[in-house]
Amino acid sequence: MLAEQTLRTVSDLVSEGLVASDRATGLGTVAERYAIALTPTVRALIDANDPADPIAAQYVPDAAELIEHPAERPDPIGDHPHSPVEGIVHRYPDRVLLKLVHVCPVYCRFCFRREMVGPQGDGNLGAEALQKALDYIASDTRIWEVILTGGDPLILSARRLRDVAEKLATMDHVKVLRIHSRVPVVDPERITGELVEALVSSGKSVILALHANHPREMTPEARAACRRLIAGGVQMVSQSVLLKGVNDNAETLTSLMRAFVETGIKPYYLHHPDMAPGTGHFRLSIAEGQALMRELRSRISGVCIPHYILDLPGGHGKVALGEDAVRDLGDGRYAVRDRLGVEHLYP
């Protein structure tokens, strides 16, 4: 019988057959540093008989997480240096992150905020800190978009989310509310009519960026949850992370991107893994990622192609990793590389 509650300890994983008992002691050290949580939905997706199961790889701890590369850092994309007040990250002029919580329904083993989330993390935003964060947003009329992130903001109640949305509704310069979440795929029953109504109560354009990395995560229940959001007026885009052993082949990425489009979700970002501590076993080279993107472009519709991006360490922002297809030959002539990598003269 599969778990009916969220699995939170190594002992839970052993009892569910996801971790061999002789590995439990070693994984205890991992669990002391990085939180564990697998919802019943996630547990049901894992094939415990497959040692290379791509769902398990994302959520079940591994001793490799204790191996750190010298270039890895606790704050790999530079949240803290760009945090003018608690709960706000203001890296780009026209948008801010509003980090309401630092807990999640699940904890991904490759998370770029793994040093900040979970019971041992930065903690949730209290009432006074939240008000200061909202005051900051209200005071800067350059801010066009507010992005709820964390942690996973959809772990909050509909009441809490409505309260934040209604406070943002009073700020005329804020036009877009974006939410980054894993909830529709890891706990789809949380996407209720009440929650959807809370998200759209601001009257802003609302976008939900769904994080999923493997087509098996796009279950019928997850797709139904996404369609409830879309029917309620929420636009949806995707974000995925390119992960060795999970989705590092064109077949898996093709199925994932098609699943998004079939559900009404626009493929948006495919992230190169960030330099978070203990995540080296998930990272491919940029050249490997670029080769995968070339293969994707040669086999699937353009509406299925995400942006392949790197968030530069140190808070320098995102850059596109797609290869430049054009070489300037001078005299108004160019060499343009087609989807198969063959160059053609233009004009």
mmCIF file of C-alpha atoms in Angstrom, residues 17 20 64 88 127 145 148 158-159 183 204 208 260 293 316:
data_model
loop_
_atom_site.group_PDB
_atom_site.id
_atom_site.type_symbol
_atom_site.label_atom_id
_atom_site.label_comp_id
_atom_site.label_asym_id
_atom_site.label_seq_id
_atom_site.Cartn_x
_atom_site.Cartn_y
_atom_site.Cartn_z
ATOM 1 C CA GLY A 17 10.786 0.664 -0.309
ATOM 2 C CA ALA A 20 17.444 0.267 1.030
ATOM 3 C CA ALA A 64 26.091 12.482 -3.821
ATOM 4 C CA ILE A 88 11.890 40.962 -1.673
ATOM 5 C CA ALA A 127 2.957 39.961 9.136
ATOM 6 C CA GLU A 145 5.281 42.476 -12.257
ATOM 7 C CA LEU A 148 5.305 35.027 -5.828
ATOM 8 C CA ALA A 158 -6.608 30.519 -0.276
ATOM 9 C CA ARG A 159 -7.328 33.107 2.411
ATOM 10 C CA VAL A 183 1.721 22.221 -6.586
ATOM 11 C CA LYS A 204 -4.182 41.785 -12.476
ATOM 12 C CA LEU A 208 1.377 30.585 -13.163
ATOM 13 C CA PHE A 260 2.613 21.196 -21.643
ATOM 14 C CA MET A 293 18.091 22.112 -28.015
ATOM 15 C CA HIS A 316 23.973 38.863 -12.781
#
